Short mmCIF file of C-alpha atoms in Angstrom, two decimals:
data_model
loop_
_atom_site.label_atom_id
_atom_site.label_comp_id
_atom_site.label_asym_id
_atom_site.label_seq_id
_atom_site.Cartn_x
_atom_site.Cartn_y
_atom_site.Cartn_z
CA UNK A 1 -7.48 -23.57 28.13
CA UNK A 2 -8.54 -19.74 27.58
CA UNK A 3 -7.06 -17.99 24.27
CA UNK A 4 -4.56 -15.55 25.20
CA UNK A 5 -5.09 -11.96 24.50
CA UNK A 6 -3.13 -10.47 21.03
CA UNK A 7 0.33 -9.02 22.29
CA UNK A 8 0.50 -5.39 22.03
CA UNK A 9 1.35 -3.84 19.34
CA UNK A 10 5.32 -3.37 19.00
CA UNK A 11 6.14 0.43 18.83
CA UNK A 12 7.86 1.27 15.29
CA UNK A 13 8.89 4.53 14.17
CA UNK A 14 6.09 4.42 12.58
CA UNK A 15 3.87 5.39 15.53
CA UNK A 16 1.66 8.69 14.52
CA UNK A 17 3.41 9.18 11.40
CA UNK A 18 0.68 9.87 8.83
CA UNK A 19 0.32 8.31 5.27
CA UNK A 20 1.73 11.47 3.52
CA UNK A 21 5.17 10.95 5.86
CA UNK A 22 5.17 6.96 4.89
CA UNK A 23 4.87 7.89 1.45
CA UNK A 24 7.62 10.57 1.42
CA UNK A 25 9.94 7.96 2.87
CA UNK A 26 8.78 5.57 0.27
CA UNK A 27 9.68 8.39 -2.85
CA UNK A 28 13.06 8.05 -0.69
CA UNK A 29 13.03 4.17 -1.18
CA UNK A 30 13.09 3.61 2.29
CA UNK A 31 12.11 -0.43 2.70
CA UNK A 32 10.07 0.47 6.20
CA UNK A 33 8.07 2.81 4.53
CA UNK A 34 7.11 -0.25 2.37
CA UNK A 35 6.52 -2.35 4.98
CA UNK A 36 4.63 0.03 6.45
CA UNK A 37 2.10 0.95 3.79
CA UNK A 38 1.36 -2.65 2.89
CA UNK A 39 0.71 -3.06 6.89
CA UNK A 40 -1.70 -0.21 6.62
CA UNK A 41 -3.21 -0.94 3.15
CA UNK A 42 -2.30 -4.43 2.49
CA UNK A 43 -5.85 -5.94 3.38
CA UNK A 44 -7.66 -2.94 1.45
CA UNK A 45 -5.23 -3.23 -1.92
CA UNK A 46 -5.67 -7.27 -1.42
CA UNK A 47 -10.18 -6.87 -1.33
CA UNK A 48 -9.45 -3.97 -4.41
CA UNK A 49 -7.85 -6.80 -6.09
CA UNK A 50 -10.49 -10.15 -5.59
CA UNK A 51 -13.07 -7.05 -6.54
CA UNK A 52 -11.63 -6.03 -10.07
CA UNK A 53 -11.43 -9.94 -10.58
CA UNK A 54 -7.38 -10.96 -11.14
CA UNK A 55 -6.53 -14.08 -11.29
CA UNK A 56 -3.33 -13.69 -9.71
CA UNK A 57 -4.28 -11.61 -6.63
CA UNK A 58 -0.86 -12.16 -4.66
CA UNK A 59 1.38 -11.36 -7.81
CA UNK A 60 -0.85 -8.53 -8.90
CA UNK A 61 -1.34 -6.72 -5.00
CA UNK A 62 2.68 -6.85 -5.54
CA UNK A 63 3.05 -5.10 -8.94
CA UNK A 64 0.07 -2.26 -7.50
CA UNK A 65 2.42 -1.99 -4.17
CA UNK A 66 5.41 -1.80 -6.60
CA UNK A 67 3.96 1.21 -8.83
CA UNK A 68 3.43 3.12 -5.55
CA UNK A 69 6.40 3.07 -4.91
CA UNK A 70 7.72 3.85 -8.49
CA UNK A 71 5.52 6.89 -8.28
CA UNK A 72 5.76 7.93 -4.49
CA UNK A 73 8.18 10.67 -5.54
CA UNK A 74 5.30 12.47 -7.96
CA UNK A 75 1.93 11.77 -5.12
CA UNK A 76 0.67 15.00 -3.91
CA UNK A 77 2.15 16.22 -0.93
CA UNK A 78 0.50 17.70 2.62
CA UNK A 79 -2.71 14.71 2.91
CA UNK A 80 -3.03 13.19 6.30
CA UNK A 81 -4.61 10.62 4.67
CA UNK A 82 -3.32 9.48 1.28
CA UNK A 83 -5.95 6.50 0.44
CA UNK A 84 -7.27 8.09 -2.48
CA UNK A 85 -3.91 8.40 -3.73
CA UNK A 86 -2.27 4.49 -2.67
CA UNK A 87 -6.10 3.25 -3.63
CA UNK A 88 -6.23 4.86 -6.84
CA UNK A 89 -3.03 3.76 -7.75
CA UNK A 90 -3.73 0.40 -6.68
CA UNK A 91 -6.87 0.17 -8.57
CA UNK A 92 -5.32 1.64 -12.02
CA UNK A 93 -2.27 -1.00 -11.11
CA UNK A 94 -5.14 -3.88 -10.99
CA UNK A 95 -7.39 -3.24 -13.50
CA UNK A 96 -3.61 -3.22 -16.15
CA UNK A 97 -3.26 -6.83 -14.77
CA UNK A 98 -6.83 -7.92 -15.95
CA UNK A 99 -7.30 -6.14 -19.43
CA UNK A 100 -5.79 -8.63 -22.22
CA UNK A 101 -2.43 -7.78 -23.68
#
């Protein structure tokens, strides 16, 4: 039996929005805008995390994807690509979760 080709991707309002619009609607709490960066960045935030060695990668990519969103409202405005920004704040998220309290 051949392996079927991936479906194509489902259009989502989404489509050619840049990072600077998903993160406006995120500073707006919008819950697709979440969905949305984690679909974009999810993979990088998750390699950020096995890289700055936590031990609980799944809990901690959620508390970095949480402070982006706690702190969408202040990220500078006008990038058409914000991965410094969601990145950075990832990173600063993740290395919190593996100093000792």
């Amino acid at each position: 039996m051949a392996a079927s080709a991936d479906p194509a991707p489902v259009p989502t309002r989404w489509a050619g929005a840049t990072d600077d619009d998903v993160i406006r609607a995120l500073a707006a709490r919008d819950e697709e805008a979440v969905r949305e960066l984690h679909r974009r960045y999810g993979r990088a935030v998750y390699a950020l995390a096995f890289r700055v060695g936590t031990t609980s990668a799944d809990m901690d990519v959620q508390k970095a994807f949480l402070a982006m969103v706690r702190q969408a409202a202040t990220a500078p405005q006008g990038w058409p690509d914000a991965r410094l920004w969601i990145l950075g704040t990832a990173y600063q998220t993740l290395c919190k979760s593996t100093s000792p309290e």
